[in-house]
Coordinates of C-alpha atoms (C1' of nucleotides) in Angstrom, one line a residue:
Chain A
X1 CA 0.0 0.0 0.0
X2 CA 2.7 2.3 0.6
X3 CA 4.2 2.4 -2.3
X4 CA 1.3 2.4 -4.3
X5 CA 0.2 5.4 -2.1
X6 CA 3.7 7.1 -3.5
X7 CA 3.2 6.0 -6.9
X8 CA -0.8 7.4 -6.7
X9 CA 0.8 10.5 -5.1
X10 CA 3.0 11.6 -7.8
X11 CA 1.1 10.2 -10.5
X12 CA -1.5 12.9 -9.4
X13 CA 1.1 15.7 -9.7
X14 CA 0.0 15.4 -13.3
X15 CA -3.9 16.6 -13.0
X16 CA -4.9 19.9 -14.3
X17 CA -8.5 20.1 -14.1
X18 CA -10.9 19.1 -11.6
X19 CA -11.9 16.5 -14.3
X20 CA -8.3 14.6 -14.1
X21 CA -8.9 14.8 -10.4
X22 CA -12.0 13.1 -10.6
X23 CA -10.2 10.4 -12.3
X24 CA -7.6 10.0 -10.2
X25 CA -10.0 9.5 -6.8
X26 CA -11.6 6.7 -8.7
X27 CA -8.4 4.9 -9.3
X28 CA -7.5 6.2 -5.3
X29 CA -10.4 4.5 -4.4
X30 CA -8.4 0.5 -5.8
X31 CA -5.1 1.9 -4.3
X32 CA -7.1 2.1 -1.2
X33 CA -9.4 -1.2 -2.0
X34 CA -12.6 0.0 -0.6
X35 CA -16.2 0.4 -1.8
X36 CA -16.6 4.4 -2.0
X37 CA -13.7 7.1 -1.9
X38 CA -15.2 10.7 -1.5
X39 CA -12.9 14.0 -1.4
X40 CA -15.2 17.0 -0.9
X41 CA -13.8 20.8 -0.2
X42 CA -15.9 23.5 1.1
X43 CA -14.0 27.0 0.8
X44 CA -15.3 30.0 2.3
X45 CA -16.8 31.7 -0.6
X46 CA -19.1 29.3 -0.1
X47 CA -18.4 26.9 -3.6
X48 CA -18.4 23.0 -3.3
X49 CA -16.6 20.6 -5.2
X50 CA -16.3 17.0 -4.5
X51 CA -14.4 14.2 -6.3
X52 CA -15.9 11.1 -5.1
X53 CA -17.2 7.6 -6.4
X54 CA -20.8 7.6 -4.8
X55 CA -23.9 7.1 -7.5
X56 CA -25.0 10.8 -8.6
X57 CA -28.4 10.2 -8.0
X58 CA -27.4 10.4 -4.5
X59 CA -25.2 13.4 -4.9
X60 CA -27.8 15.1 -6.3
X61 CA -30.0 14.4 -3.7
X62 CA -27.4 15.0 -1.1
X63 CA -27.2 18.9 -2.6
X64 CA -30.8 19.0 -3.1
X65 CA -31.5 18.5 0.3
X66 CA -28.9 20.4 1.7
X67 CA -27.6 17.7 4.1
X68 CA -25.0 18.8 4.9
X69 CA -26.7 20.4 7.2
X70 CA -27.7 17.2 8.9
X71 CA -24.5 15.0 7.8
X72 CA -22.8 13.8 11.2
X73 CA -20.5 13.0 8.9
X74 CA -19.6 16.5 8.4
X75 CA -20.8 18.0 11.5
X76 CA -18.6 15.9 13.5
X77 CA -15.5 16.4 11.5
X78 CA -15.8 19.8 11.5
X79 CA -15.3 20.0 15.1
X80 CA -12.3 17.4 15.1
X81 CA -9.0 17.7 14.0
X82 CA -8.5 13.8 14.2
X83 CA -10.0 11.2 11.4
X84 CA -12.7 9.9 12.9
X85 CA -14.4 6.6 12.7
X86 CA -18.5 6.8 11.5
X87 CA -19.1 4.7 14.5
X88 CA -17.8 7.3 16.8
X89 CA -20.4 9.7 16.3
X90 CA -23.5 10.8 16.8
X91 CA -26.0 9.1 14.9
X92 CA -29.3 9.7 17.4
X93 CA -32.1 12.7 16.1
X94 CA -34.8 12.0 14.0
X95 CA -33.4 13.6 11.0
X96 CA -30.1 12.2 11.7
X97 CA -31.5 8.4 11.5
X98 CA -33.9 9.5 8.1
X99 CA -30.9 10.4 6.5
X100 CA -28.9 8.0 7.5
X101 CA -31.6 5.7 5.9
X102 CA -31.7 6.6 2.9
X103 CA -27.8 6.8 2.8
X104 CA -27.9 3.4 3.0
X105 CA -30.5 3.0 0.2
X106 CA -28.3 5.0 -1.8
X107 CA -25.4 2.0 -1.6
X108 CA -22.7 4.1 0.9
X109 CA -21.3 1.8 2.8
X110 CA -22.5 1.3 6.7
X111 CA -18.6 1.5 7.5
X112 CA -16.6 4.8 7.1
X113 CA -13.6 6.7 7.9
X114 CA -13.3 10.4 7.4
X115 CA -10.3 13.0 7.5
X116 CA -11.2 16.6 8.0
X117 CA -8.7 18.9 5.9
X118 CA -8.2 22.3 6.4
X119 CA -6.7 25.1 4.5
X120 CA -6.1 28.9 4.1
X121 CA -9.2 31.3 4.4
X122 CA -11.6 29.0 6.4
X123 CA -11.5 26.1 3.7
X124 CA -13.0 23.0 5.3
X125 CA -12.5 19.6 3.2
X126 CA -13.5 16.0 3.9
X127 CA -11.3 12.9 2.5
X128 CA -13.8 9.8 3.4
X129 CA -13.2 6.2 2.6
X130 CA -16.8 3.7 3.3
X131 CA -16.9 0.0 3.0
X132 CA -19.1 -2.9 3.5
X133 CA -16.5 -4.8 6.0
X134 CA -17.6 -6.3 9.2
X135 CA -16.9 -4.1 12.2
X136 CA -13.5 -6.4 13.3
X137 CA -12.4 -6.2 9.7
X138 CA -13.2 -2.0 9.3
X139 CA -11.1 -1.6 12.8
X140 CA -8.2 -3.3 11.7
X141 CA -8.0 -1.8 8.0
X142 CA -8.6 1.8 9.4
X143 CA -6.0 1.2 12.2
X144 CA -3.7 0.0 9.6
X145 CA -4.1 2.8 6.9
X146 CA -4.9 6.2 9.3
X147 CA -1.7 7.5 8.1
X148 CA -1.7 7.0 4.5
X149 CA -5.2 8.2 4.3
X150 CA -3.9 11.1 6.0
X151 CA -1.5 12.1 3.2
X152 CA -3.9 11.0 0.8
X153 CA -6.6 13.7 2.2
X154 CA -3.6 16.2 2.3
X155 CA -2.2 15.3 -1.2
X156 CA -5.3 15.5 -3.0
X157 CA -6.5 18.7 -1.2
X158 CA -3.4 20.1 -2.1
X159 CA -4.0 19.4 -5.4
X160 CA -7.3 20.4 -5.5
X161 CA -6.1 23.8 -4.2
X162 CA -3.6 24.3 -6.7
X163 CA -6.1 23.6 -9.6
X164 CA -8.8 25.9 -8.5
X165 CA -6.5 29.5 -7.9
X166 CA -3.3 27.9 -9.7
X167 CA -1.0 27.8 -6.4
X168 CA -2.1 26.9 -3.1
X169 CA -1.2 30.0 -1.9
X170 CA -3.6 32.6 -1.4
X171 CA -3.4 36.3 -2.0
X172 CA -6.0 38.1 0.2
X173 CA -5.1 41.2 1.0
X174 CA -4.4 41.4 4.9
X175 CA -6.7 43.4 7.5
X176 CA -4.5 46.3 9.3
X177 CA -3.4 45.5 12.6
X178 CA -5.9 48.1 14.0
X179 CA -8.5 46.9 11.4
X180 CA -8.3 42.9 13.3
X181 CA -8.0 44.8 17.0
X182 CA -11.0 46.2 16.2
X183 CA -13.1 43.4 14.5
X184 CA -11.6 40.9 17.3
X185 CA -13.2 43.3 20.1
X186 CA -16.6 43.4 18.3
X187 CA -16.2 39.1 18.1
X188 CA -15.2 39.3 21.7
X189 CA -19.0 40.7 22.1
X190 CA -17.8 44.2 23.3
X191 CA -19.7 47.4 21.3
X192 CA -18.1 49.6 19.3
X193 CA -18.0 52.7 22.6
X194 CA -16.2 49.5 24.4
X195 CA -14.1 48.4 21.8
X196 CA -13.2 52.2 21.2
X197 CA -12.3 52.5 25.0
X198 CA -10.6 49.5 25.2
X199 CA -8.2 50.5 22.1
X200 CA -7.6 53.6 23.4
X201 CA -9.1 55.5 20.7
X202 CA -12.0 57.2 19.8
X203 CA -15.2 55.7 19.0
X204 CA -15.1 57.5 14.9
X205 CA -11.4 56.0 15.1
X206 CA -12.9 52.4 15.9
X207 CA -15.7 53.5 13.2
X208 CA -13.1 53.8 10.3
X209 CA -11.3 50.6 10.8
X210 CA -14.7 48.8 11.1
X211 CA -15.4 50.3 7.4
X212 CA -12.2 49.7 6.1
X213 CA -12.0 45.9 7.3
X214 CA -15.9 45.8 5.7
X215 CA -14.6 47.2 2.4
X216 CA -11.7 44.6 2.4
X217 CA -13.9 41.8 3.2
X218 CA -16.9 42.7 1.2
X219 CA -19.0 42.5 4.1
X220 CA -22.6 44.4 4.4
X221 CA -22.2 44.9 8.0
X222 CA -20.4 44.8 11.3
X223 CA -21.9 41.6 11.9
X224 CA -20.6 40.0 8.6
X225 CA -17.6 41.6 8.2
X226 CA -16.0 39.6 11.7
X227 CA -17.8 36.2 10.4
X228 CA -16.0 36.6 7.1
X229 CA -12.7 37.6 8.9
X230 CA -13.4 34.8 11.4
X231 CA -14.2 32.0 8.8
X232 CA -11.4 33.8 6.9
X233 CA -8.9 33.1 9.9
X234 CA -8.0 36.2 9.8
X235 CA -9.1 36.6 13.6
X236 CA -7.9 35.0 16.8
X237 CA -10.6 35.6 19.4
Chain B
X1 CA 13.0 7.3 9.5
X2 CA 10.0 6.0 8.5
X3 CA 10.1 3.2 11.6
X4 CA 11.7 5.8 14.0
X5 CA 9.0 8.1 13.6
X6 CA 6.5 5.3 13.8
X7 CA 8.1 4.2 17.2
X8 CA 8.2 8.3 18.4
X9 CA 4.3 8.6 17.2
X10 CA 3.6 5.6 19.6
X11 CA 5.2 6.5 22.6
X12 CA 4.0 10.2 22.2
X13 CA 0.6 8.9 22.7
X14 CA 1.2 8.2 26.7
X15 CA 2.1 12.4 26.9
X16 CA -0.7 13.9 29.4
X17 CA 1.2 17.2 30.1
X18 CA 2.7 20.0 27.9
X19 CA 5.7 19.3 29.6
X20 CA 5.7 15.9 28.7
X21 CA 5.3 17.6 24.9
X22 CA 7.8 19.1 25.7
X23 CA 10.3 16.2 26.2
X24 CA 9.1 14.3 23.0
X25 CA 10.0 17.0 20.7
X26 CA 13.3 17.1 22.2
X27 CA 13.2 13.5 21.6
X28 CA 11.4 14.2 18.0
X29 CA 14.9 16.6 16.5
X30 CA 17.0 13.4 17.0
X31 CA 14.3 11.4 14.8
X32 CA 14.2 14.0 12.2
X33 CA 18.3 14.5 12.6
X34 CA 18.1 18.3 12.3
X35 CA 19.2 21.4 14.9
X36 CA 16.2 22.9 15.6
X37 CA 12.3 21.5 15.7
X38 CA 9.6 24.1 16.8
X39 CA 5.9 22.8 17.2
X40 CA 3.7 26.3 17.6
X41 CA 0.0 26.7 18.2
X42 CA -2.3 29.3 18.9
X43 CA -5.6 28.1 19.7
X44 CA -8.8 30.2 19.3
X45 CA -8.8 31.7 22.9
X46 CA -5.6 33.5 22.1
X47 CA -3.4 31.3 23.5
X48 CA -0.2 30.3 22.1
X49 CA 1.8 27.4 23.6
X50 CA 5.1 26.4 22.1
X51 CA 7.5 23.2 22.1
X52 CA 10.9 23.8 20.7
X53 CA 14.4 23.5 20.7
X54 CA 15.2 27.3 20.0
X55 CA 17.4 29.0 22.7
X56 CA 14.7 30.7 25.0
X57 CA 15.9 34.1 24.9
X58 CA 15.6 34.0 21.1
X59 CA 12.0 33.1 22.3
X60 CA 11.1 35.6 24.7
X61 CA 12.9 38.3 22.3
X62 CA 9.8 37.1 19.5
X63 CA 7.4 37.2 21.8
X64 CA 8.4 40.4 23.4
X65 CA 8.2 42.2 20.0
X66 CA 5.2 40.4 18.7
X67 CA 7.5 38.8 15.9
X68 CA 4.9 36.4 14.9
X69 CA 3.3 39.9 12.9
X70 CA 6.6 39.8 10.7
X71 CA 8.1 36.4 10.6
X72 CA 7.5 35.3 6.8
X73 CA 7.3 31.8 8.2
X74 CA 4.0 31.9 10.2
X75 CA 3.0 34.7 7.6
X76 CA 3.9 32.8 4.6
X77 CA 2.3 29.1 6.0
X78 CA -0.8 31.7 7.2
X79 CA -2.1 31.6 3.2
X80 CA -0.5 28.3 2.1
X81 CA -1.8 24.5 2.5
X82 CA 1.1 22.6 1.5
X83 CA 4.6 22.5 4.1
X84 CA 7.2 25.7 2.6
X85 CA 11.0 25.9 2.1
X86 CA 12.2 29.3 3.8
X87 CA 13.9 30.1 0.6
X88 CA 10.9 29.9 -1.2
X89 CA 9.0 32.7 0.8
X90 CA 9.0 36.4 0.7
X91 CA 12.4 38.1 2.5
X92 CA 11.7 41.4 1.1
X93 CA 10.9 44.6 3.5
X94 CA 13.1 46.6 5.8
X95 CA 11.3 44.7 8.7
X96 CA 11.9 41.3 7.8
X97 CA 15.8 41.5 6.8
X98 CA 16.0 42.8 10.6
X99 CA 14.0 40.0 12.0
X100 CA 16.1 38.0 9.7
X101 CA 19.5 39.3 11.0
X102 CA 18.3 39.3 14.5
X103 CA 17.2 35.1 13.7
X104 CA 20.3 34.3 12.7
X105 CA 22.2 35.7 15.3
X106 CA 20.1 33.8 17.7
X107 CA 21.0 30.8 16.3
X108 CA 18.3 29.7 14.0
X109 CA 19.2 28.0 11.1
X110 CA 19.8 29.4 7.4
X111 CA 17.7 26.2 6.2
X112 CA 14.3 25.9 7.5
X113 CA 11.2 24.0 6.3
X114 CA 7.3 24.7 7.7
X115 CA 4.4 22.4 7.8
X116 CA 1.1 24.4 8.6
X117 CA -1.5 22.8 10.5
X118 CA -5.1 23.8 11.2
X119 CA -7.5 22.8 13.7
X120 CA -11.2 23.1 14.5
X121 CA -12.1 27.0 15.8
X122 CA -9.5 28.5 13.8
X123 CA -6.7 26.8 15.2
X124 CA -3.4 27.4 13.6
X125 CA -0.1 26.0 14.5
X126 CA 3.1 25.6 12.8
X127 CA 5.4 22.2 12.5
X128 CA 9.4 23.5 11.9
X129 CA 12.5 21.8 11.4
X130 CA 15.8 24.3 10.7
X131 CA 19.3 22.9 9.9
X132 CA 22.6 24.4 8.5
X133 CA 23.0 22.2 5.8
X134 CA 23.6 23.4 2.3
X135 CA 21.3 24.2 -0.2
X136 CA 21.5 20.8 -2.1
X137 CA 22.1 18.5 1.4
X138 CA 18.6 20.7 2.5
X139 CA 16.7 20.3 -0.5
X140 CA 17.2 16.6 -1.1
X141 CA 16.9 16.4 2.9
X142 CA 13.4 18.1 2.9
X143 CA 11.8 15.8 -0.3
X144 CA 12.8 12.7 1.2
X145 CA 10.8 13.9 4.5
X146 CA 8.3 16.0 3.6
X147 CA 5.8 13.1 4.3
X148 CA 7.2 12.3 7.7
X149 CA 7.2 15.9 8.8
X150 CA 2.9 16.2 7.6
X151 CA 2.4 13.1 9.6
X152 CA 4.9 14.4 12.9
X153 CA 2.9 17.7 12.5
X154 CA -0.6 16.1 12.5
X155 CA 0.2 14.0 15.6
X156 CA 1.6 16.6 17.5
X157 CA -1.0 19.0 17.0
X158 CA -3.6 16.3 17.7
X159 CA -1.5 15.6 20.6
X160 CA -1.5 19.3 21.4
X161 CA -5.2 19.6 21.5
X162 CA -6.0 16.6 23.0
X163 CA -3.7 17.4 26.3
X164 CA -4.9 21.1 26.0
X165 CA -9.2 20.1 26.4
X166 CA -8.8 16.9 27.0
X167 CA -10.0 15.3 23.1
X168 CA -9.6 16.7 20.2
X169 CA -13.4 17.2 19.9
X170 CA -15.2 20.7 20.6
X171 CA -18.3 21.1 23.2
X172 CA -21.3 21.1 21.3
X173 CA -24.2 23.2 23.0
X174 CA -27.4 22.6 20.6
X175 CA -28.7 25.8 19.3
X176 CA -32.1 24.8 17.9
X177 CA -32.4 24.2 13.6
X178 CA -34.4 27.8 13.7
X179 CA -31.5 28.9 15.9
X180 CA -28.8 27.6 13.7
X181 CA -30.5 29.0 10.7
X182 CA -30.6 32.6 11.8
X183 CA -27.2 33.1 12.9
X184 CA -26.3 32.0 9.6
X185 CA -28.3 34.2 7.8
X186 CA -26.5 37.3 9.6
X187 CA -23.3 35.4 9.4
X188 CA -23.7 35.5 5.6
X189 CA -24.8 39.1 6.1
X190 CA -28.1 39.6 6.0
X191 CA -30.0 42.0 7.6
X192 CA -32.8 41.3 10.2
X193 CA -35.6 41.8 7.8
X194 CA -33.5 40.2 4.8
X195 CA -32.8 37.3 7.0
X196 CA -36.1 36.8 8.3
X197 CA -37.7 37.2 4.4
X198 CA -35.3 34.3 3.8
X199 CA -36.5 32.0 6.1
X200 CA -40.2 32.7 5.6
X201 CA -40.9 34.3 9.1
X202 CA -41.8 37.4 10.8
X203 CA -39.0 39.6 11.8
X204 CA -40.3 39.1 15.6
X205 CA -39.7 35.4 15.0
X206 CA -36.5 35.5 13.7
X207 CA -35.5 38.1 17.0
X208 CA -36.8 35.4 19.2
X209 CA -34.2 33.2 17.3
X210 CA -31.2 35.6 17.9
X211 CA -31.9 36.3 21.6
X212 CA -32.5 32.1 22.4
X213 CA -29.1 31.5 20.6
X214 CA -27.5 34.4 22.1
X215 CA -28.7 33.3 25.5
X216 CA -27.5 30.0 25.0
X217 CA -24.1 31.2 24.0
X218 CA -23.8 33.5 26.4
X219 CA -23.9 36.4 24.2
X220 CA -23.9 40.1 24.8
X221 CA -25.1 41.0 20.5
X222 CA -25.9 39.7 17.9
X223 CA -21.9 40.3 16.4
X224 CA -20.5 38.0 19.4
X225 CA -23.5 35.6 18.6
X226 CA -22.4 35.3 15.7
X227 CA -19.1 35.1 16.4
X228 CA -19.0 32.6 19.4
X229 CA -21.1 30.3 16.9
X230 CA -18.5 30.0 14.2
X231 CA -15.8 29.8 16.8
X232 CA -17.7 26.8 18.5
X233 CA -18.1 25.8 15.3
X234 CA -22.1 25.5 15.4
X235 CA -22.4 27.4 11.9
X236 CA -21.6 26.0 8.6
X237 CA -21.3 29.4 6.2
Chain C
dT1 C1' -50.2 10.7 27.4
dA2 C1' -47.8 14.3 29.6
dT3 C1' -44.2 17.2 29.2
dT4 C1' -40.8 19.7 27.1
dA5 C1' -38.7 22.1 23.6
dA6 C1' -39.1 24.3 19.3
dC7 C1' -41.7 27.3 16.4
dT8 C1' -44.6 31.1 15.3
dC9 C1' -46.8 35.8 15.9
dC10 C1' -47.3 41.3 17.8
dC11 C1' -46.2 46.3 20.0
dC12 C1' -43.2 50.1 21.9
dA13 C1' -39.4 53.0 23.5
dG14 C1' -34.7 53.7 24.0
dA15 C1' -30.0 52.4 22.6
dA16 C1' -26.7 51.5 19.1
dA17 C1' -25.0 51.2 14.5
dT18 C1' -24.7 53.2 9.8
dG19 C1' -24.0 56.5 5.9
dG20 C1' -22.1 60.6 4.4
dC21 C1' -19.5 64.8 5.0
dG22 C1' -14.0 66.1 5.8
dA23 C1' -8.9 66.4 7.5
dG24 C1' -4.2 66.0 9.5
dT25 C1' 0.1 63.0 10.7
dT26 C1' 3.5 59.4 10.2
dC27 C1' 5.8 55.7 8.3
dG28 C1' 7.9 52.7 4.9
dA29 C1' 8.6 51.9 0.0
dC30 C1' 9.9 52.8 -4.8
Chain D
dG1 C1' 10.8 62.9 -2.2
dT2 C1' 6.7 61.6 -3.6
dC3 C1' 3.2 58.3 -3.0
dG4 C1' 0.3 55.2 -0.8
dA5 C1' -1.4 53.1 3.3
dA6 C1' -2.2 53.2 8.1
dC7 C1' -3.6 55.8 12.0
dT8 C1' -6.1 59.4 14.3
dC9 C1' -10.0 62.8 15.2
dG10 C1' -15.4 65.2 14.7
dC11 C1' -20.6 65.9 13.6
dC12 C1' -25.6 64.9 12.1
dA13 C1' -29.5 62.4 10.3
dT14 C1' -31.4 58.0 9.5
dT15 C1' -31.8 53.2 10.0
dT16 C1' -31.4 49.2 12.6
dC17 C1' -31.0 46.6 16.9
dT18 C1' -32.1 45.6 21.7
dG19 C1' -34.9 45.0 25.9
dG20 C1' -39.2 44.6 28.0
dG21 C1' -43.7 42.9 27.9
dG22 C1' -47.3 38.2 26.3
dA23 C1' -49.3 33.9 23.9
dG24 C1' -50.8 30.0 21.0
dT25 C1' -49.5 25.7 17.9
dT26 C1' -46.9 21.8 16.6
dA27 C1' -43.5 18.0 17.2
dA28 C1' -40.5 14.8 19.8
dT29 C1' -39.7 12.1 23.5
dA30 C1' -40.0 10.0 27.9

DNA sequence: TATTAACTCCCCAGAAATGGCGAGTTCGAC
DNA sequence: GTCGAACTCGCCATTTCTGGGGAGTTAATA
């Protein structure tokens, strides 16, 4: 597995569009000999794209339905850093068991193992492997291949990265030091003639950086312009 | 390598203490065979902790003068995925070529290579190794290891958290659907009104919303609602 | 079935944020 | 040495939020 996980690795180097990508998660998916092999990135403007090998019908409906919403699946790994096993989380609520229903309907696999991925500017990712093995069976393998699905996720993220904004660097322009004192003491929950007192400046200073950050973030308020720099990482609160 | 860091991963799993953390990285330079090794977080409450084998008054000097807003390092891995060369980042400005001067003199090496990590909440940490080898011993040195180093980073930082609130998982308190629904709508950056037109209620009903949530999150607005929501990681925008 | 939580609706007055006007200093970079 | 960017200050009118009341319906769960 190793080596093939190299040889996958650089043979992936090669992709250019998310169409060669696609391609390569499907022949990911023998390298890692399971039923279903799903990478799907959520960036912060809000635009999805997902490489995976589940029927579309279901992806369609997955979308449709905005599930995401109700995945555990991606609610639980967004508040992990570890992979996590599908066992491990929280599978009780109505809407949780409907979906997890018709999940199965849809042929995912009743075993699965996810890696959350993260990157610049508040991009969340998911690298999921599902099977059909018996518990005993899906312990071992997972046990045996956390790390290479950990440089899978981070290989083909990376990737996916560098094909959408050509480098997997990012250029946002950066908030002024004042401009993230004064967004981090709104996020903080203080109001602006706090904020303005705590800085030490007045409250039209405090008013001007506000704007300013809003303008660099596109934001149509206060209230949006910290969740954008928040999700944007731009914060530490 | 490859066995030496499997052996290092193990043992590092019986650290409870930062101190403990501590002593494993120590351990972790001889694994990796370089002079320096820094492991850096700083979690979403502002904290930073650091394990490293820099001299400490080259670390209280950085913190002292807020460094971390210069460095090219943590600025350059800041907007990048994928683990960075030093020589590949930005060295320009009067600023950094002082910071520089002032690194080197402290005993930091020439060659230095940075894995970024991120965590639930914003979470940002950084995984370093700096030598003094040459430019070709360095280069060939960091491409047979670049795998090794995502992996020491990852289990480190999980390490990090996990020792820091106890699992790697983030306290869920359950803001209601409705709940969930409005804070995203201002989190995207809707008004009141706008919000509550999306979700096909009255204004009245969608303040009820707002002031449950921000009860429930111990809130003093709508802005820290808001905010403590995406820092907990309840919102999806 | 009983109970709890979530969901929905309405009014008013005071507090806070926003939009639009303008202006001077300092610092590093090209 | 000019240029841009960051930092700092003030006022007024308008819009938007917040805090304080109260009340009925559905849905899940114990």
């Amino acid at each position: 597995m190793q080596g093939r996980l190299d040889t996958f690795i650089e043979g992936m180097q090669g992709a250019e569009t998310l169409d060669d990508l696609q391609g390569h998660i499907i022949g990911l998916r023998d390298v890692f000999d399971v039923e279903h092999l799903v990478y799907h990135s959520v960036n912060a403007s809000g635009g999805q794209y997902a490489a995976l090998t589940y029927p579309l019908t279901w992806v369609d409906r997955y979308l449709e339905q905005d599930y995401a919403r109700v995945d555990p699946v991606v609610q639980g790994c967004y508040r992990r850093f570890h992979p996590v096993d599908w066992k491990r989380l929280d599978w009780s609520g109505k809407q949780v068991r409907d979906f997890m229903g018709e999940a199965q309907d849809a042929g995912v696999g009743q075993q699965g193992f996810s890696v959350p991925i993260r990157g610049p500017n508040g991009q969340f990712a998911l690298f999921t492997v599902s099977d059909r093995r018996t518990d005993t069976a899906w312990n071992k393998y997972t046990e045996r291949h956390v790390r290479d699905m950990i440089l899978a996720a981070h290989f083909v993220n990376q990737k996916a990265l560098e094909i959408e904004r050509g480098t997997d660097e990012t250029q946002q322009r950066n908030l002024s030091p004042r401009e993230v004192d004064a967004l981090t003491m709104l996020a903080m929950g203080y109001s602006r003639a706090q904020a303005a007192e705590s800085l030490s400046i007045s409250e039209h200073t405090l008013r001007v950086y506000i704007e300013s950050a809003r303008f660099k973030l596109n934001a149509s308020n206060t209230t949006h312009a910290v969740a954008r720099a928040l999700t944007l990482g731009l914060l530490i609160v």
